[in-house]
Structure formats: C-alpha cells, structure tokens
Amino acid sequence: MTLSIYAIGGGQMVEAILRAAFKNKYAQPQQVTVTDISQQRVTYLTDTYHVQALTNLDVTALKEAQIILLGVRPQDDWAELVQAVADSQTQAQIISIVAGVTLEQLAVSAGTDKLPITRIIPNTLTDTGFGYSGATLNQFADKVIVDPFLSSFGKVDYIPEAQIDIYTGYGVAGPNYIYNFYIALTNAGVLSGLSRKQANAVALENLKGAAKMLEESGKHPYELLDINNSAGGVGIAAQHELDASDFAAGVQNAVLAAVTRTTELGGH
Ligand SMILES: NC(=O)c1ccc[n+]([C@@H]2O[C@H](COP(=O)([O-])OP(=O)(O)OC[C@H]3O[C@@H](n4cnc5c(N)ncnc54)[C@H](OP(=O)(O)O)[C@@H]3O)[C@@H](O)[C@H]2O)c1
C-alpha cells in the first residue's frame, strides 16, 4: 500500500527515511511533498529525488496527505507547524520524529487531543534495512496505516512513551558503540602487526559472523565463549584481560550517559 506523504522539515533524517521508503517501494516520489525553510535543501531534494519540495506549507497537499512526517529539530518551530497541520483539517496520520517532544506537548500545540499522532525515534541504519525504530502511538493513531510506513525504513518496536529516551540512548545511538568497538579492535590488529586493510577485513567479517552466530545458534554468548575459550588457551588469556579492564563498565556508562543526555535535551 503506498500513501501520499507530506514531510515537514527536509533534513538528514527525513531524507534518510524517504530514501529507504523509495528503495523499499513503499512510496514513489510523485506521492511525496516536502517543505523545508532552506531553499538549498528544497533544490537538492527536488533534483535528487524528484519529489515536490517547497519552502512554504502547501495547505491543500497537507489536507490531502495520508501521512504527515514532522521532521524538524526540537529547537525549531515544531509547535507552530503542528498547529498548522491541525488547522489544515487533515485526516492524515501524523508521525513525529522531533526528539524529546512528547505526544502530550504535540497535542497541546495542535490545540486538540483528537489528532492521530505517532511519536518515533527513527533508527539511523535506514539505508541497510537493519535497525529498530521505537514508536509510541496515541489512542487515535492507526497502526494498520502507520506500521507499513515505519517498516519501510527498518524494524519497529512499539514501546511505552516512557521508554523512548532509553531507546534513543541505547538503540538509536547503538551503531556508535559498534563503530567504536570496531575501531578499537582494528587498531589492536594493526598494533599486533597486521596491515590496516587486513585488520579491517578480518574484524568486519568477525563482526558479521558473530552477529549471525548469536542470531542463528540460539546460544547465550557465554555458551559461545565457553566453546571458544579452551583450557589454558588463547581465548581465555584474552578473556582474563578483558575481565580485568573497564570494557563492560565503559560501554554501560556510555549508554547511561546517552540516555541521560536525551532526557536533558527533551527538557523532562
Ligand atoms: N539525524 C539523526 O540521526 C536523527 C536520529 C533520530 C532522530 N532525529 C531527529 O530528527 C529530527 C531532524 O533531525 P535532522 O538530523 O534531520 O536535522 P536537520 O538535518 O537539521 O533537519 C531539520 C530540517 O528542518 C528544517 N526546518 C527548520 N525549521 C523549519 C520550519 N519551520 N519549516 C520547515 N523546515 C524547517 C531545517 O532547515 P534549516 O537547517 O535551514 O534550519 C532542516 O533542513 C530532529 O528532531 C532529530 O532529533 C535525528
């Protein structure tokens, strides 16, 4: 099912979402309208994706849209924009990616608590088909309409709104932890004497293979470690050093800091 989409704010995240929706055949460019206050972005989006892009709100298109994607930043005029959406008398499902702005804040700004609004924290791996977005629907939102759209740019976890900040710091920021681990590991390979190219290739293969093992074996990672760490062997020598380091606490503290920062930025 392909629906007409109106995106307000045509920045990096909206572009990534639309690119995935096009790639996965959820939407076609002629069904998409984007408003961005930057003429440069409007020109870029028109030239690159052949969507209808403009610097002002097209009230008719807004009214006729089936999905409205609110894609501006928390410091932008999201309150005015959501009010304009409500004023257009649209029947669309409204999907907000504005970080930290709650369903209640959106309803208050809209001047009505009857709008179907879904608040999401979108994943940032949209180009790969991997990654979870966290989503909370208000009581008027229609999951049957919303889910195919959200699923067009990754997997979706429907969560209580109170978990959105946790989801942001743990899940959406998640690839950052993996990139950091990958860098640490490849540097270790180079430190040990492999070329950068070899170290990168081996680490990436191990990363993908280990993920597949976790997914397909059904075994707990401790079981997989038990298999690899034989008595007095190589694996257990490395394990001992890792256990004595602040590796686990470092990762856990980083996630907690990301969750705390998300909450601070949302002002709640
Ligand atoms: N990027 C990510 O990885 C990511 C991940 C999860 C969630 N998010 C959330 O997604 C939202 C967008 O983030 P982003 O990274 O895509 O930011 P961004 O690239 O700065 O995009 C926001 C766009 O909205 C435009 N804009 C500002 N006010 C507007 C208005 N009144 N009407 C229409 N357009 C307006 C901005 O134009 P100007 O630049 O000219 O002001 C900019 O092009 C944020 O709330 C963010 O927290 C982002």
PDB file of C-alpha atoms and ligand atoms in Angstrom:
ATOM      1  CA  MET A   1       0.000   0.000   0.000  1.00  0.00           C
ATOM      2  CA  THR A   2       1.514   3.331  -0.980  1.00  0.00           C
ATOM      3  CA  LEU A   3       0.182   6.514   0.546  1.00  0.00           C
ATOM      4  CA  SER A   4       0.778  10.203  -0.046  1.00  0.00           C
ATOM      5  CA  ILE A   5       3.349  11.586   2.356  1.00  0.00           C
ATOM      6  CA  TYR A   6       3.923  15.163   3.425  1.00  0.00           C
ATOM      7  CA  ALA A   7       7.225  15.781   5.224  1.00  0.00           C
ATOM      8  CA  ILE A   8       7.740  18.999   7.140  1.00  0.00           C
ATOM      9  CA  GLY A   9      11.466  19.612   7.513  1.00  0.00           C
ATOM     10  CA  GLY A  10      13.588  18.033   4.821  1.00  0.00           C
ATOM     11  CA  GLY A  11      16.825  17.479   6.749  1.00  0.00           C
ATOM     12  CA  GLN A  12      19.133  14.492   7.107  1.00  0.00           C
ATOM     13  CA  MET A  13      16.739  12.165   8.929  1.00  0.00           C
ATOM     14  CA  VAL A  14      13.737  12.838   6.708  1.00  0.00           C
ATOM     15  CA  GLU A  15      15.921  12.355   3.648  1.00  0.00           C
ATOM     16  CA  ALA A  16      17.177   9.007   5.015  1.00  0.00           C
ATOM     17  CA  ILE A  17      13.604   7.877   5.769  1.00  0.00           C
ATOM     18  CA  LEU A  18      12.345   8.847   2.316  1.00  0.00           C
ATOM     19  CA  ARG A  19      15.351   7.270   0.583  1.00  0.00           C
ATOM     20  CA  ALA A  20      14.586   3.949   2.314  1.00  0.00           C
ATOM     21  CA  ALA A  21      10.839   4.261   1.605  1.00  0.00           C
ATOM     22  CA  PHE A  22      11.645   4.727  -2.102  1.00  0.00           C
ATOM     23  CA  LYS A  23      14.208   1.925  -2.153  1.00  0.00           C
ATOM     24  CA  ASN A  24      11.773  -0.470  -0.482  1.00  0.00           C
ATOM     25  CA  LYS A  25       8.974   0.552  -2.866  1.00  0.00           C
ATOM     26  CA  TYR A  26       6.759   1.869  -0.083  1.00  0.00           C
ATOM     27  CA  ALA A  27       6.482   5.293  -1.703  1.00  0.00           C
ATOM     28  CA  GLN A  28       7.051   6.916  -5.061  1.00  0.00           C
ATOM     29  CA  PRO A  29       8.457  10.413  -5.479  1.00  0.00           C
ATOM     30  CA  GLN A  30       5.294  11.803  -7.081  1.00  0.00           C
ATOM     31  CA  GLN A  31       3.381  10.965  -3.870  1.00  0.00           C
ATOM     32  CA  VAL A  32       5.764  12.934  -1.663  1.00  0.00           C
ATOM     33  CA  THR A  33       5.739  16.609  -0.765  1.00  0.00           C
ATOM     34  CA  VAL A  34       8.438  18.151   1.413  1.00  0.00           C
ATOM     35  CA  THR A  35       8.519  21.577   2.990  1.00  0.00           C
ATOM     36  CA  ASP A  36      11.850  22.893   4.221  1.00  0.00           C
ATOM     37  CA  ILE A  37      12.662  26.509   5.027  1.00  0.00           C
ATOM     38  CA  SER A  38      16.019  26.186   3.306  1.00  0.00           C
ATOM     39  CA  GLN A  39      15.853  26.866  -0.450  1.00  0.00           C
ATOM     40  CA  GLN A  40      19.103  24.963  -0.813  1.00  0.00           C
ATOM     41  CA  ARG A  41      17.535  21.811   0.698  1.00  0.00           C
ATOM     42  CA  VAL A  42      14.423  22.251  -1.449  1.00  0.00           C
ATOM     43  CA  THR A  43      16.533  22.399  -4.623  1.00  0.00           C
ATOM     44  CA  TYR A  44      18.627  19.444  -3.508  1.00  0.00           C
ATOM     45  CA  LEU A  45      15.601  17.261  -2.653  1.00  0.00           C
ATOM     46  CA  THR A  46      13.847  18.122  -5.909  1.00  0.00           C
ATOM     47  CA  ASP A  47      16.951  17.434  -8.008  1.00  0.00           C
ATOM     48  CA  THR A  48      17.941  14.258  -6.168  1.00  0.00           C
ATOM     49  CA  TYR A  49      14.613  12.515  -5.513  1.00  0.00           C
ATOM     50  CA  HIS A  50      12.177  14.306  -7.863  1.00  0.00           C
ATOM     51  CA  VAL A  51       9.740  14.939  -5.017  1.00  0.00           C
ATOM     52  CA  GLN A  52       7.660  18.079  -4.858  1.00  0.00           C
ATOM     53  CA  ALA A  53       9.622  20.293  -2.476  1.00  0.00           C
ATOM     54  CA  LEU A  54       8.854  23.856  -1.440  1.00  0.00           C
ATOM     55  CA  THR A  55       9.811  26.421   1.185  1.00  0.00           C
ATOM     56  CA  ASN A  56       6.265  27.150   2.349  1.00  0.00           C
ATOM     57  CA  LEU A  57       3.453  24.865   3.513  1.00  0.00           C
ATOM     58  CA  ASP A  58       1.060  23.702   0.780  1.00  0.00           C
ATOM     59  CA  VAL A  59      -2.188  23.604   2.748  1.00  0.00           C
ATOM     60  CA  THR A  60      -4.072  21.648   0.080  1.00  0.00           C
ATOM     61  CA  ALA A  61      -1.401  18.942  -0.093  1.00  0.00           C
ATOM     62  CA  LEU A  62      -1.267  18.905   3.701  1.00  0.00           C
ATOM     63  CA  LYS A  63      -5.022  18.359   3.880  1.00  0.00           C
ATOM     64  CA  GLU A  64      -4.896  15.575   1.293  1.00  0.00           C
ATOM     65  CA  ALA A  65      -1.863  13.772   2.686  1.00  0.00           C
ATOM     66  CA  GLN A  66      -2.332  10.405   4.339  1.00  0.00           C
ATOM     67  CA  ILE A  67       0.888  10.552   6.301  1.00  0.00           C
ATOM     68  CA  ILE A  68       2.449  13.725   7.669  1.00  0.00           C
ATOM     69  CA  LEU A  69       6.012  13.368   8.860  1.00  0.00           C
ATOM     70  CA  LEU A  70       7.071  16.087  11.276  1.00  0.00           C
ATOM     71  CA  GLY A  71      10.844  16.110  10.817  1.00  0.00           C
ATOM     72  CA  VAL A  72      12.226  19.314  12.310  1.00  0.00           C
ATOM     73  CA  ARG A  73      14.547  19.699  15.329  1.00  0.00           C
ATOM     74  CA  PRO A  74      13.329  20.322  18.894  1.00  0.00           C
ATOM     75  CA  GLN A  75      14.694  23.886  18.695  1.00  0.00           C
ATOM     76  CA  ASP A  76      12.693  24.639  15.502  1.00  0.00           C
ATOM     77  CA  ASP A  77       9.111  25.917  15.303  1.00  0.00           C
ATOM     78  CA  TRP A  78       7.555  22.471  15.730  1.00  0.00           C
ATOM     79  CA  ALA A  79       4.676  23.881  17.846  1.00  0.00           C
ATOM     80  CA  GLU A  80       3.619  26.306  15.105  1.00  0.00           C
ATOM     81  CA  LEU A  81       3.970  23.590  12.499  1.00  0.00           C
ATOM     82  CA  VAL A  82       1.806  21.095  14.346  1.00  0.00           C
ATOM     83  CA  GLN A  83      -0.801  23.809  14.806  1.00  0.00           C
ATOM     84  CA  ALA A  84      -0.731  24.458  11.043  1.00  0.00           C
ATOM     85  CA  VAL A  85      -1.239  20.736  10.496  1.00  0.00           C
ATOM     86  CA  ALA A  86      -4.286  20.731  12.800  1.00  0.00           C
ATOM     87  CA  ASP A  87      -5.663  23.891  11.136  1.00  0.00           C
ATOM     88  CA  SER A  88      -5.488  22.223   7.709  1.00  0.00           C
ATOM     89  CA  GLN A  89      -8.252  19.795   8.818  1.00  0.00           C
ATOM     90  CA  THR A  90      -6.163  16.905   7.526  1.00  0.00           C
ATOM     91  CA  GLN A  91      -7.194  13.320   8.190  1.00  0.00           C
ATOM     92  CA  ALA A  92      -3.560  12.180   7.958  1.00  0.00           C
ATOM     93  CA  GLN A  93      -1.683  10.033  10.418  1.00  0.00           C
ATOM     94  CA  ILE A  94       0.906  12.361  11.947  1.00  0.00           C
ATOM     95  CA  ILE A  95       4.317  10.915  12.685  1.00  0.00           C
ATOM     96  CA  SER A  96       6.727  12.995  14.722  1.00  0.00           C
ATOM     97  CA  ILE A  97      10.477  12.407  14.832  1.00  0.00           C
ATOM     98  CA  VAL A  98      11.102  15.571  16.839  1.00  0.00           C
ATOM     99  CA  ALA A  99      13.428  14.356  19.574  1.00  0.00           C
ATOM    100  CA  GLY A 100      12.247  14.864  23.132  1.00  0.00           C
ATOM    101  CA  VAL A 101       8.834  16.339  22.234  1.00  0.00           C
ATOM    102  CA  THR A 102       6.078  14.278  23.842  1.00  0.00           C
ATOM    103  CA  LEU A 103       2.693  13.230  22.478  1.00  0.00           C
ATOM    104  CA  GLU A 104       1.080  15.490  25.050  1.00  0.00           C
ATOM    105  CA  GLN A 105       3.170  18.514  24.006  1.00  0.00           C
ATOM    106  CA  LEU A 106       2.232  17.879  20.375  1.00  0.00           C
ATOM    107  CA  ALA A 107      -1.480  17.644  21.215  1.00  0.00           C
ATOM    108  CA  VAL A 108      -1.357  20.822  23.320  1.00  0.00           C
ATOM    109  CA  SER A 109       0.323  22.726  20.473  1.00  0.00           C
ATOM    110  CA  ALA A 110      -2.162  21.346  17.970  1.00  0.00           C
ATOM    111  CA  GLY A 111      -4.964  22.705  20.140  1.00  0.00           C
ATOM    112  CA  THR A 112      -6.746  19.351  20.008  1.00  0.00           C
ATOM    113  CA  ASP A 113      -6.128  15.987  21.599  1.00  0.00           C
ATOM    114  CA  LYS A 114      -8.005  14.184  18.825  1.00  0.00           C
ATOM    115  CA  LEU A 115      -5.213  14.056  16.218  1.00  0.00           C
ATOM    116  CA  PRO A 116      -3.769  10.631  15.400  1.00  0.00           C
ATOM    117  CA  ILE A 117      -0.122  11.081  16.372  1.00  0.00           C
ATOM    118  CA  THR A 118       2.700   8.568  16.484  1.00  0.00           C
ATOM    119  CA  ARG A 119       5.948   9.580  18.110  1.00  0.00           C
ATOM    120  CA  ILE A 120       9.011   7.738  16.894  1.00  0.00           C
ATOM    121  CA  ILE A 121      12.716   7.694  17.401  1.00  0.00           C
ATOM    122  CA  PRO A 122      13.927   6.538  13.999  1.00  0.00           C
ATOM    123  CA  ASN A 123      16.910   4.280  13.602  1.00  0.00           C
ATOM    124  CA  THR A 124      19.923   5.588  11.708  1.00  0.00           C
ATOM    125  CA  LEU A 125      20.668   2.424   9.700  1.00  0.00           C
ATOM    126  CA  THR A 126      17.815   3.107   7.288  1.00  0.00           C
ATOM    127  CA  ASP A 127      19.986   2.503   4.200  1.00  0.00           C
ATOM    128  CA  THR A 128      20.833  -1.033   5.312  1.00  0.00           C
ATOM    129  CA  GLY A 129      17.430  -2.482   6.187  1.00  0.00           C
ATOM    130  CA  PHE A 130      18.710  -3.122   9.719  1.00  0.00           C
ATOM    131  CA  GLY A 131      17.947  -1.182  12.882  1.00  0.00           C
ATOM    132  CA  TYR A 132      14.972  -0.704  15.170  1.00  0.00           C
ATOM    133  CA  SER A 133      12.889   2.440  15.432  1.00  0.00           C
ATOM    134  CA  GLY A 134      10.994   2.944  18.703  1.00  0.00           C
ATOM    135  CA  ALA A 135       7.379   4.036  18.276  1.00  0.00           C
ATOM    136  CA  THR A 136       4.508   5.102  20.546  1.00  0.00           C
ATOM    137  CA  LEU A 137       1.017   5.598  19.150  1.00  0.00           C
ATOM    138  CA  ASN A 138      -1.571   7.801  20.796  1.00  0.00           C
ATOM    139  CA  GLN A 139      -5.113   6.460  21.112  1.00  0.00           C
ATOM    140  CA  PHE A 140      -6.217   7.853  17.721  1.00  0.00           C
ATOM    141  CA  ALA A 141      -3.253   6.621  15.679  1.00  0.00           C
ATOM    142  CA  ASP A 142      -3.954   3.744  13.294  1.00  0.00           C
ATOM    143  CA  LYS A 143      -1.259   1.075  13.439  1.00  0.00           C
ATOM    144  CA  VAL A 144      -2.569  -0.563  10.256  1.00  0.00           C
ATOM    145  CA  ILE A 145      -1.658   2.593   8.320  1.00  0.00           C
ATOM    146  CA  VAL A 146       1.407   3.611  10.299  1.00  0.00           C
ATOM    147  CA  ASP A 147       3.202   0.258  10.513  1.00  0.00           C
ATOM    148  CA  PRO A 148       3.912  -0.306   6.788  1.00  0.00           C
ATOM    149  CA  PHE A 149       5.440   3.165   6.579  1.00  0.00           C
ATOM    150  CA  LEU A 150       7.618   2.721   9.672  1.00  0.00           C
ATOM    151  CA  SER A 151       8.617  -0.759   8.499  1.00  0.00           C
ATOM    152  CA  SER A 152       9.785   0.653   5.174  1.00  0.00           C
ATOM    153  CA  PHE A 153      12.863   2.078   6.913  1.00  0.00           C
ATOM    154  CA  GLY A 154      13.725  -0.712   9.359  1.00  0.00           C
ATOM    155  CA  LYS A 155      12.190  -2.778  12.105  1.00  0.00           C
ATOM    156  CA  VAL A 156       9.766  -1.237  14.594  1.00  0.00           C
ATOM    157  CA  ASP A 157       9.463  -1.773  18.328  1.00  0.00           C
ATOM    158  CA  TYR A 158       6.200  -0.451  19.771  1.00  0.00           C
ATOM    159  CA  ILE A 159       7.127   0.797  23.219  1.00  0.00           C
ATOM    160  CA  PRO A 160       5.610   2.855  26.033  1.00  0.00           C
ATOM    161  CA  GLU A 161       6.439   6.537  25.596  1.00  0.00           C
ATOM    162  CA  ALA A 162       8.413   6.481  28.866  1.00  0.00           C
ATOM    163  CA  GLN A 163      10.962   4.208  27.130  1.00  0.00           C
ATOM    164  CA  ILE A 164      11.618   6.494  24.164  1.00  0.00           C
ATOM    165  CA  ASP A 165      14.619   8.235  25.783  1.00  0.00           C
ATOM    166  CA  ILE A 166      16.124   4.878  26.777  1.00  0.00           C
ATOM    167  CA  TYR A 167      15.556   3.636  23.265  1.00  0.00           C
ATOM    168  CA  THR A 168      17.319   6.704  21.880  1.00  0.00           C
ATOM    169  CA  GLY A 169      20.427   6.333  24.033  1.00  0.00           C
ATOM    170  CA  TYR A 170      20.659   2.556  23.731  1.00  0.00           C
ATOM    171  CA  GLY A 171      19.165   1.649  20.366  1.00  0.00           C
ATOM    172  CA  VAL A 172      19.322   4.607  18.033  1.00  0.00           C
ATOM    173  CA  ALA A 173      22.774   5.664  19.258  1.00  0.00           C
ATOM    174  CA  GLY A 174      23.609   1.935  19.177  1.00  0.00           C
ATOM    175  CA  PRO A 175      25.627   1.829  15.948  1.00  0.00           C
ATOM    176  CA  ASN A 176      28.043   4.344  17.524  1.00  0.00           C
ATOM    177  CA  TYR A 177      29.016   1.803  20.189  1.00  0.00           C
ATOM    178  CA  ILE A 178      29.626  -0.787  17.476  1.00  0.00           C
ATOM    179  CA  TYR A 179      31.726   1.657  15.401  1.00  0.00           C
ATOM    180  CA  ASN A 180      33.828   2.396  18.485  1.00  0.00           C
ATOM    181  CA  PHE A 181      34.308  -1.299  19.181  1.00  0.00           C
ATOM    182  CA  TYR A 182      35.275  -1.882  15.545  1.00  0.00           C
ATOM    183  CA  ILE A 183      37.880   0.899  15.687  1.00  0.00           C
ATOM    184  CA  ALA A 184      39.326  -0.433  18.959  1.00  0.00           C
ATOM    185  CA  LEU A 185      39.530  -3.939  17.500  1.00  0.00           C
ATOM    186  CA  THR A 186      41.081  -2.940  14.166  1.00  0.00           C
ATOM    187  CA  ASN A 187      43.661  -0.803  15.959  1.00  0.00           C
ATOM    188  CA  ALA A 188      44.503  -3.882  18.035  1.00  0.00           C
ATOM    189  CA  GLY A 189      45.073  -5.835  14.834  1.00  0.00           C
ATOM    190  CA  VAL A 190      47.387  -3.126  13.475  1.00  0.00           C
ATOM    191  CA  LEU A 191      49.175  -2.890  16.834  1.00  0.00           C
ATOM    192  CA  SER A 192      49.811  -6.630  16.629  1.00  0.00           C
ATOM    193  CA  GLY A 193      51.337  -6.306  13.158  1.00  0.00           C
ATOM    194  CA  LEU A 194      48.555  -6.751  10.589  1.00  0.00           C
ATOM    195  CA  SER A 195      48.085  -4.205   7.819  1.00  0.00           C
ATOM    196  CA  ARG A 196      45.162  -1.832   8.241  1.00  0.00           C
ATOM    197  CA  LYS A 197      43.438  -3.484   5.291  1.00  0.00           C
ATOM    198  CA  GLN A 198      43.787  -6.970   6.775  1.00  0.00           C
ATOM    199  CA  ALA A 199      42.730  -5.814  10.235  1.00  0.00           C
ATOM    200  CA  ASN A 200      39.613  -4.090   8.865  1.00  0.00           C
ATOM    201  CA  ALA A 201      38.596  -7.037   6.707  1.00  0.00           C
ATOM    202  CA  VAL A 202      39.042  -9.629   9.475  1.00  0.00           C
ATOM    203  CA  ALA A 203      37.233  -7.536  12.100  1.00  0.00           C
ATOM    204  CA  LEU A 204      34.280  -6.823   9.806  1.00  0.00           C
ATOM    205  CA  GLU A 205      33.948 -10.494   8.893  1.00  0.00           C
ATOM    206  CA  ASN A 206      34.082 -11.461  12.575  1.00  0.00           C
ATOM    207  CA  LEU A 207      31.516  -8.800  13.450  1.00  0.00           C
ATOM    208  CA  LYS A 208      29.068 -10.075  10.839  1.00  0.00           C
ATOM    209  CA  GLY A 209      29.768 -13.736  11.645  1.00  0.00           C
ATOM    210  CA  ALA A 210      29.432 -13.255  15.397  1.00  0.00           C
ATOM    211  CA  ALA A 211      26.107 -11.444  14.883  1.00  0.00           C
ATOM    212  CA  LYS A 212      24.903 -14.346  12.738  1.00  0.00           C
ATOM    213  CA  MET A 213      26.037 -16.871  15.366  1.00  0.00           C
ATOM    214  CA  LEU A 214      24.084 -15.019  18.050  1.00  0.00           C
ATOM    215  CA  GLU A 215      21.040 -14.862  15.809  1.00  0.00           C
ATOM    216  CA  GLU A 216      21.122 -18.394  14.426  1.00  0.00           C
ATOM    217  CA  SER A 217      22.654 -20.588  17.140  1.00  0.00           C
ATOM    218  CA  GLY A 218      20.139 -19.655  19.813  1.00  0.00           C
ATOM    219  CA  LYS A 219      23.027 -19.896  22.274  1.00  0.00           C
ATOM    220  CA  HIS A 220      23.770 -17.401  25.007  1.00  0.00           C
ATOM    221  CA  PRO A 221      27.055 -15.540  24.300  1.00  0.00           C
ATOM    222  CA  TYR A 222      28.532 -17.134  27.452  1.00  0.00           C
ATOM    223  CA  GLU A 223      27.990 -20.554  25.813  1.00  0.00           C
ATOM    224  CA  LEU A 224      29.714 -19.361  22.640  1.00  0.00           C
ATOM    225  CA  LEU A 225      32.615 -18.042  24.743  1.00  0.00           C
ATOM    226  CA  ASP A 226      32.843 -21.390  26.551  1.00  0.00           C
ATOM    227  CA  ILE A 227      33.238 -23.117  23.197  1.00  0.00           C
ATOM    228  CA  ASN A 228      35.960 -20.682  22.069  1.00  0.00           C
ATOM    229  CA  ASN A 229      37.844 -20.329  25.369  1.00  0.00           C
ATOM    230  CA  SER A 230      39.534 -23.707  25.792  1.00  0.00           C
ATOM    231  CA  ALA A 231      41.589 -24.651  28.870  1.00  0.00           C
ATOM    232  CA  GLY A 232      44.812 -22.667  29.146  1.00  0.00           C
ATOM    233  CA  GLY A 233      44.344 -21.444  25.594  1.00  0.00           C
ATOM    234  CA  VAL A 234      44.471 -18.220  23.621  1.00  0.00           C
ATOM    235  CA  GLY A 235      40.862 -17.151  24.111  1.00  0.00           C
ATOM    236  CA  ILE A 236      40.868 -17.391  27.905  1.00  0.00           C
ATOM    237  CA  ALA A 237      44.099 -15.355  28.097  1.00  0.00           C
ATOM    238  CA  ALA A 238      42.345 -12.513  26.238  1.00  0.00           C
ATOM    239  CA  GLN A 239      39.202 -13.043  28.325  1.00  0.00           C
ATOM    240  CA  HIS A 240      41.198 -12.536  31.523  1.00  0.00           C
ATOM    241  CA  GLU A 241      42.493  -9.155  30.312  1.00  0.00           C
ATOM    242  CA  LEU A 242      39.036  -8.043  29.181  1.00  0.00           C
ATOM    243  CA  ASP A 243      37.502  -9.069  32.512  1.00  0.00           C
ATOM    244  CA  ALA A 244      40.158  -7.086  34.366  1.00  0.00           C
ATOM    245  CA  SER A 245      39.536  -3.966  32.258  1.00  0.00           C
ATOM    246  CA  ASP A 246      36.749  -1.380  32.385  1.00  0.00           C
ATOM    247  CA  PHE A 247      35.487  -2.553  28.976  1.00  0.00           C
ATOM    248  CA  ALA A 248      31.978  -3.563  30.141  1.00  0.00           C
ATOM    249  CA  ALA A 249      31.562  -0.635  32.533  1.00  0.00           C
ATOM    250  CA  GLY A 250      32.785   1.764  29.828  1.00  0.00           C
ATOM    251  CA  VAL A 251      30.107   0.613  27.394  1.00  0.00           C
ATOM    252  CA  GLN A 252      27.421   0.662  30.090  1.00  0.00           C
ATOM    253  CA  ASN A 253      28.392   4.146  31.288  1.00  0.00           C
ATOM    254  CA  ALA A 254      28.349   5.422  27.702  1.00  0.00           C
ATOM    255  CA  VAL A 255      24.788   4.137  27.214  1.00  0.00           C
ATOM    256  CA  LEU A 256      23.655   5.648  30.529  1.00  0.00           C
ATOM    257  CA  ALA A 257      25.244   8.995  29.547  1.00  0.00           C
ATOM    258  CA  ALA A 258      23.419   8.898  26.201  1.00  0.00           C
ATOM    259  CA  VAL A 259      20.076   8.184  27.910  1.00  0.00           C
ATOM    260  CA  THR A 260      20.674  10.977  30.429  1.00  0.00           C
ATOM    261  CA  ARG A 261      21.599  13.423  27.671  1.00  0.00           C
ATOM    262  CA  THR A 262      18.461  12.502  25.694  1.00  0.00           C
ATOM    263  CA  THR A 263      16.339  13.304  28.737  1.00  0.00           C
ATOM    264  CA  GLU A 264      18.190  16.601  29.304  1.00  0.00           C
ATOM    265  CA  LEU A 265      17.685  17.657  25.688  1.00  0.00           C
ATOM    266  CA  GLY A 266      13.982  16.846  25.902  1.00  0.00           C
ATOM    267  CA  GLY A 267      13.770  19.071  28.987  1.00  0.00           C
ATOM    268  CA  HIS A 268      11.909  16.450  31.014  1.00  0.00           C
TER     269      HIS A 268
HETATM  270  N1  LIG B   1      19.894  12.765  12.278  1.00  0.00           N
HETATM  271  C1  LIG B   1      19.676  11.700  13.061  1.00  0.00           C
HETATM  272  O1  LIG B   1      20.467  10.755  13.101  1.00  0.00           O
HETATM  273  C2  LIG B   1      18.414  11.614  13.891  1.00  0.00           C
HETATM  274  C3  LIG B   1      18.095  10.396  14.529  1.00  0.00           C
HETATM  275  C4  LIG B   1      16.920  10.301  15.269  1.00  0.00           C
HETATM  276  C5  LIG B   1      16.089  11.420  15.387  1.00  0.00           C
HETATM  277  N2  LIG B   1      16.423  12.573  14.784  1.00  0.00           N
HETATM  278  C6  LIG B   1      15.507  13.716  14.935  1.00  0.00           C
HETATM  279  O2  LIG B   1      15.036  14.083  13.662  1.00  0.00           O
HETATM  280  C7  LIG B   1      14.787  15.491  13.641  1.00  0.00           C
HETATM  281  C8  LIG B   1      15.529  16.085  12.460  1.00  0.00           C
HETATM  282  O3  LIG B   1      16.928  15.863  12.632  1.00  0.00           O
HETATM  283  P1  LIG B   1      17.947  16.036  11.432  1.00  0.00           P
HETATM  284  O4  LIG B   1      19.244  15.481  11.878  1.00  0.00           O
HETATM  285  O5  LIG B   1      17.329  15.542  10.181  1.00  0.00           O
HETATM  286  O6  LIG B   1      18.053  17.654  11.406  1.00  0.00           O
HETATM  287  P2  LIG B   1      18.311  18.597  10.183  1.00  0.00           P
HETATM  288  O7  LIG B   1      19.133  17.915   9.138  1.00  0.00           O
HETATM  289  O8  LIG B   1      18.796  19.907  10.726  1.00  0.00           O
HETATM  290  O9  LIG B   1      16.847  18.784   9.565  1.00  0.00           O
HETATM  291  C9  LIG B   1      15.886  19.703  10.004  1.00  0.00           C
HETATM  292  C10 LIG B   1      15.441  20.468   8.776  1.00  0.00           C
HETATM  293  O10 LIG B   1      14.252  21.177   9.073  1.00  0.00           O
HETATM  294  C11 LIG B   1      14.363  22.493   8.512  1.00  0.00           C
HETATM  295  N3  LIG B   1      13.468  23.391   9.220  1.00  0.00           N
HETATM  296  C12 LIG B   1      13.689  24.101  10.372  1.00  0.00           C
HETATM  297  N4  LIG B   1      12.576  24.816  10.690  1.00  0.00           N
HETATM  298  C13 LIG B   1      11.659  24.549   9.727  1.00  0.00           C
HETATM  299  C14 LIG B   1      10.330  25.012   9.506  1.00  0.00           C
HETATM  300  N5  LIG B   1       9.725  25.892  10.333  1.00  0.00           N
HETATM  301  N6  LIG B   1       9.669  24.539   8.417  1.00  0.00           N
HETATM  302  C15 LIG B   1      10.256  23.655   7.585  1.00  0.00           C
HETATM  303  N7  LIG B   1      11.523  23.216   7.719  1.00  0.00           N
HETATM  304  C16 LIG B   1      12.219  23.646   8.805  1.00  0.00           C
HETATM  305  C17 LIG B   1      15.822  22.816   8.709  1.00  0.00           C
HETATM  306  O11 LIG B   1      16.218  23.902   7.904  1.00  0.00           O
HETATM  307  P3  LIG B   1      17.462  24.832   8.442  1.00  0.00           P
HETATM  308  O12 LIG B   1      18.637  23.918   8.611  1.00  0.00           O
HETATM  309  O13 LIG B   1      17.629  25.841   7.354  1.00  0.00           O
HETATM  310  O14 LIG B   1      17.019  25.413   9.761  1.00  0.00           O
HETATM  311  C18 LIG B   1      16.487  21.490   8.326  1.00  0.00           C
HETATM  312  O15 LIG B   1      16.677  21.390   6.919  1.00  0.00           O
HETATM  313  C19 LIG B   1      15.276  16.049  14.983  1.00  0.00           C
HETATM  314  O16 LIG B   1      14.191  16.262  15.842  1.00  0.00           O
HETATM  315  C20 LIG B   1      16.192  14.962  15.472  1.00  0.00           C
HETATM  316  O17 LIG B   1      16.289  14.931  16.860  1.00  0.00           O
HETATM  317  C21 LIG B   1      17.542  12.699  14.018  1.00  0.00           C
END
